[in-house]
Amino acid sequence: MTKAKNSADRLIKKYPNRRLYDTQTSSYITLTDVKQLVLDNEEFTVVDAKNGDELTRSILLQIILEEESHGAPMFSSAALSQIIRYYGHAMQGMMGSYLEKNIQTFIDIQNKLAENSKGLYEGKPFSPEMWSQFMNVQGPMMQGMMSNYIEQSKNLFVQMQEQMQSQTKNMFGTFPFVNPPDQK
């Protein structure tokens, strides 16, 4: 684990008894409180109170686990299985980057829709209830947009993979490797 990185972030210390202590408010907090910090776009760092190791990712994963356990999960078992299969795989770094960029694109689309919708409701941003109504009406269109985006993304990924294979063949094609005999 790494040490805490940014002293400007809100610091939360995790004690061996699993309690979380918010140094800004000088009080103990729960995972629900940490989730609220995330929802409020508050920057924070969670560190082990004993040795200073950074635990932010671990705490965020706990929050995701709780969210996935209750209500409507965001990830299917098949999607989680696919993600797990990429750990230790040569493409692990690329998969993480790919997921991050797609999530950022989705956020950008949502922000653009929110910005464009401000004029519709006296300059106020969409509330969660308004988003729900909007998605009920516009859901099929949004699904179509996302499907098109995913298809384009898939095509680009396949093209990139083909280019990498071609470059690898060109690069190693000059070496006099002996093909192994066919085993029967």
Coordinates of C-alpha atoms in Angstrom, one line a residue:
M1 CA 0.0 0.0 0.0
T2 CA 1.1 3.6 -0.5
K3 CA 1.3 6.4 2.0
A4 CA -1.3 9.2 2.0
K5 CA -0.7 11.4 -1.1
N6 CA -2.3 14.8 -0.7
S7 CA -2.5 16.7 2.6
A8 CA -5.0 19.1 1.0
D9 CA -7.6 16.2 0.8
R10 CA -9.9 15.6 3.7
L11 CA -8.2 13.0 5.9
I12 CA -10.1 10.0 7.3
K13 CA -8.3 7.6 9.5
K14 CA -9.3 4.0 9.7
Y15 CA -8.6 2.3 13.1
P16 CA -8.0 -1.4 13.7
N17 CA -11.5 -1.7 15.2
R18 CA -12.8 -0.7 11.7
R19 CA -14.0 2.7 12.8
L20 CA -13.4 5.7 10.5
Y21 CA -12.4 9.0 12.0
D22 CA -12.9 12.2 10.0
T23 CA -10.1 14.6 11.1
Q24 CA -11.9 17.6 9.6
T25 CA -15.0 17.2 11.8
S26 CA -13.2 15.4 14.7
S27 CA -15.8 12.7 14.7
Y28 CA -16.3 9.1 13.9
I29 CA -18.2 8.4 10.6
T30 CA -19.7 5.5 8.8
L31 CA -19.4 4.1 5.3
T32 CA -22.7 5.9 4.6
D33 CA -21.1 9.2 5.6
V34 CA -18.1 8.4 3.3
K35 CA -20.6 7.6 0.5
Q36 CA -22.2 11.0 1.1
L37 CA -18.7 12.6 0.7
V38 CA -18.4 10.9 -2.7
L39 CA -21.9 12.0 -3.7
D40 CA -21.0 15.6 -2.6
N41 CA -17.8 15.4 -4.8
E42 CA -15.6 16.0 -1.7
E43 CA -12.0 15.0 -2.1
F44 CA -10.8 12.7 0.7
T45 CA -8.1 10.2 1.6
V46 CA -8.5 7.3 3.9
V47 CA -5.4 6.1 5.7
D48 CA -4.6 3.4 8.2
A49 CA -4.3 5.2 11.5
K50 CA -1.6 2.9 12.7
N51 CA 0.9 2.9 9.7
G52 CA -0.4 5.6 7.3
D53 CA -1.1 3.2 4.4
E54 CA -3.6 4.6 2.0
L55 CA -6.9 2.7 2.1
T56 CA -9.2 4.9 0.0
R57 CA -9.7 2.4 -2.8
S58 CA -10.5 -0.3 -0.3
I59 CA -13.1 1.8 1.4
L60 CA -14.6 2.8 -2.0
L61 CA -14.8 -0.9 -3.0
Q62 CA -16.6 -1.6 0.3
I63 CA -19.2 1.0 -0.6
I64 CA -19.7 -0.5 -4.0
L65 CA -20.1 -3.9 -2.4
E66 CA -22.8 -2.6 -0.1
E67 CA -24.5 -0.9 -2.9
E68 CA -24.4 -4.0 -5.1
S69 CA -25.8 -6.1 -2.2
H70 CA -28.8 -3.9 -1.7
G71 CA -31.4 -2.8 -4.3
A72 CA -30.8 -3.0 -8.0
P73 CA -27.2 -4.0 -8.7
M74 CA -25.3 -2.1 -11.4
F75 CA -23.2 -5.0 -12.5
S76 CA -24.4 -8.4 -13.6
S77 CA -22.6 -11.5 -12.5
A78 CA -21.4 -12.0 -16.0
A79 CA -19.9 -8.4 -16.1
L80 CA -18.2 -9.0 -12.7
S81 CA -16.8 -12.3 -13.9
Q82 CA -15.4 -10.6 -17.0
I83 CA -13.7 -7.9 -14.9
I84 CA -12.2 -10.6 -12.6
R85 CA -10.8 -12.4 -15.6
Y86 CA -8.8 -9.3 -16.6
Y87 CA -6.8 -9.3 -13.3
G88 CA -3.3 -10.6 -14.0
H89 CA -4.1 -10.5 -17.8
A90 CA -1.7 -8.6 -20.1
M91 CA -4.6 -6.3 -21.0
Q92 CA -5.4 -5.4 -17.3
G93 CA -4.1 -1.9 -17.5
M94 CA -5.8 -1.3 -20.8
M95 CA -9.1 -2.6 -19.5
G96 CA -9.0 -0.3 -16.4
S97 CA -8.3 2.7 -18.7
Y98 CA -11.0 1.6 -21.1
L99 CA -13.6 1.4 -18.3
E100 CA -12.5 4.7 -16.8
K101 CA -12.8 6.5 -20.1
N102 CA -16.2 5.0 -20.8
I103 CA -17.5 6.1 -17.4
Q104 CA -16.1 9.6 -18.0
T105 CA -17.8 9.7 -21.4
F106 CA -21.1 8.7 -19.8
I107 CA -20.7 11.4 -17.1
D108 CA -19.9 14.0 -19.9
I109 CA -23.1 13.0 -21.7
Q110 CA -25.1 13.3 -18.5
N111 CA -23.6 16.7 -17.7
K112 CA -24.3 17.9 -21.3
L113 CA -27.9 16.7 -21.0
A114 CA -28.2 18.4 -17.6
E115 CA -26.7 21.6 -19.0
N116 CA -29.1 21.6 -22.0
S117 CA -32.1 20.9 -19.7
K118 CA -31.5 23.9 -17.4
G119 CA -33.7 26.2 -19.5
L120 CA -36.5 23.7 -19.3
Y121 CA -37.0 24.1 -15.6
E122 CA -36.4 27.8 -14.8
G123 CA -32.6 27.3 -14.8
K124 CA -32.6 24.6 -12.2
P125 CA -30.6 21.4 -12.7
F126 CA -32.4 18.1 -12.9
S127 CA -33.2 16.5 -9.6
P128 CA -33.0 12.7 -9.2
E129 CA -36.8 12.6 -9.7
M130 CA -36.7 14.7 -12.8
W131 CA -33.9 12.4 -14.2
S132 CA -36.2 9.5 -13.5
Q133 CA -39.0 11.1 -15.4
F134 CA -36.7 12.1 -18.2
M135 CA -35.3 8.6 -18.5
N136 CA -38.7 7.0 -18.6
V137 CA -39.6 9.2 -21.6
Q138 CA -36.1 9.3 -23.2
G139 CA -34.9 5.8 -22.1
P140 CA -35.2 4.1 -25.5
M141 CA -33.3 7.0 -27.2
M142 CA -30.6 7.0 -24.6
Q143 CA -30.3 3.2 -24.9
G144 CA -29.9 3.6 -28.6
M145 CA -27.2 6.3 -28.2
M146 CA -25.3 4.2 -25.7
S147 CA -25.6 1.1 -27.9
N148 CA -24.2 3.1 -30.8
Y149 CA -21.4 4.5 -28.7
I150 CA -20.5 1.0 -27.4
E151 CA -20.5 -0.4 -30.9
Q152 CA -18.2 2.3 -32.1
S153 CA -16.0 1.7 -29.1
K154 CA -15.9 -2.0 -29.8
N155 CA -15.0 -1.4 -33.4
L156 CA -12.1 0.9 -32.4
F157 CA -10.9 -1.7 -29.9
V158 CA -10.9 -4.4 -32.5
Q159 CA -9.1 -2.2 -34.9
M160 CA -6.5 -1.3 -32.3
Q161 CA -6.0 -5.0 -31.5
E162 CA -5.6 -5.8 -35.2
Q163 CA -3.0 -3.0 -35.5
M164 CA -1.1 -4.3 -32.5
Q165 CA -1.1 -7.9 -33.9
S166 CA 0.1 -6.6 -37.3
Q167 CA 2.9 -4.5 -35.7
T168 CA 4.0 -7.4 -33.5
K169 CA 4.2 -9.7 -36.6
N170 CA 6.2 -7.0 -38.5
M171 CA 8.5 -6.5 -35.5
F172 CA 9.1 -10.2 -34.8
G173 CA 8.9 -11.3 -38.4
T174 CA 12.6 -10.5 -39.0
F175 CA 13.7 -12.9 -36.3
P176 CA 14.5 -16.5 -37.5
F177 CA 12.2 -18.3 -35.1
V178 CA 11.7 -22.0 -35.9
N179 CA 8.1 -23.0 -35.9
P180 CA 7.5 -25.9 -33.6
P181 CA 6.5 -29.2 -35.4
D182 CA 2.8 -30.0 -35.4
Q183 CA 1.9 -32.3 -32.5
K184 CA -0.6 -35.0 -33.2

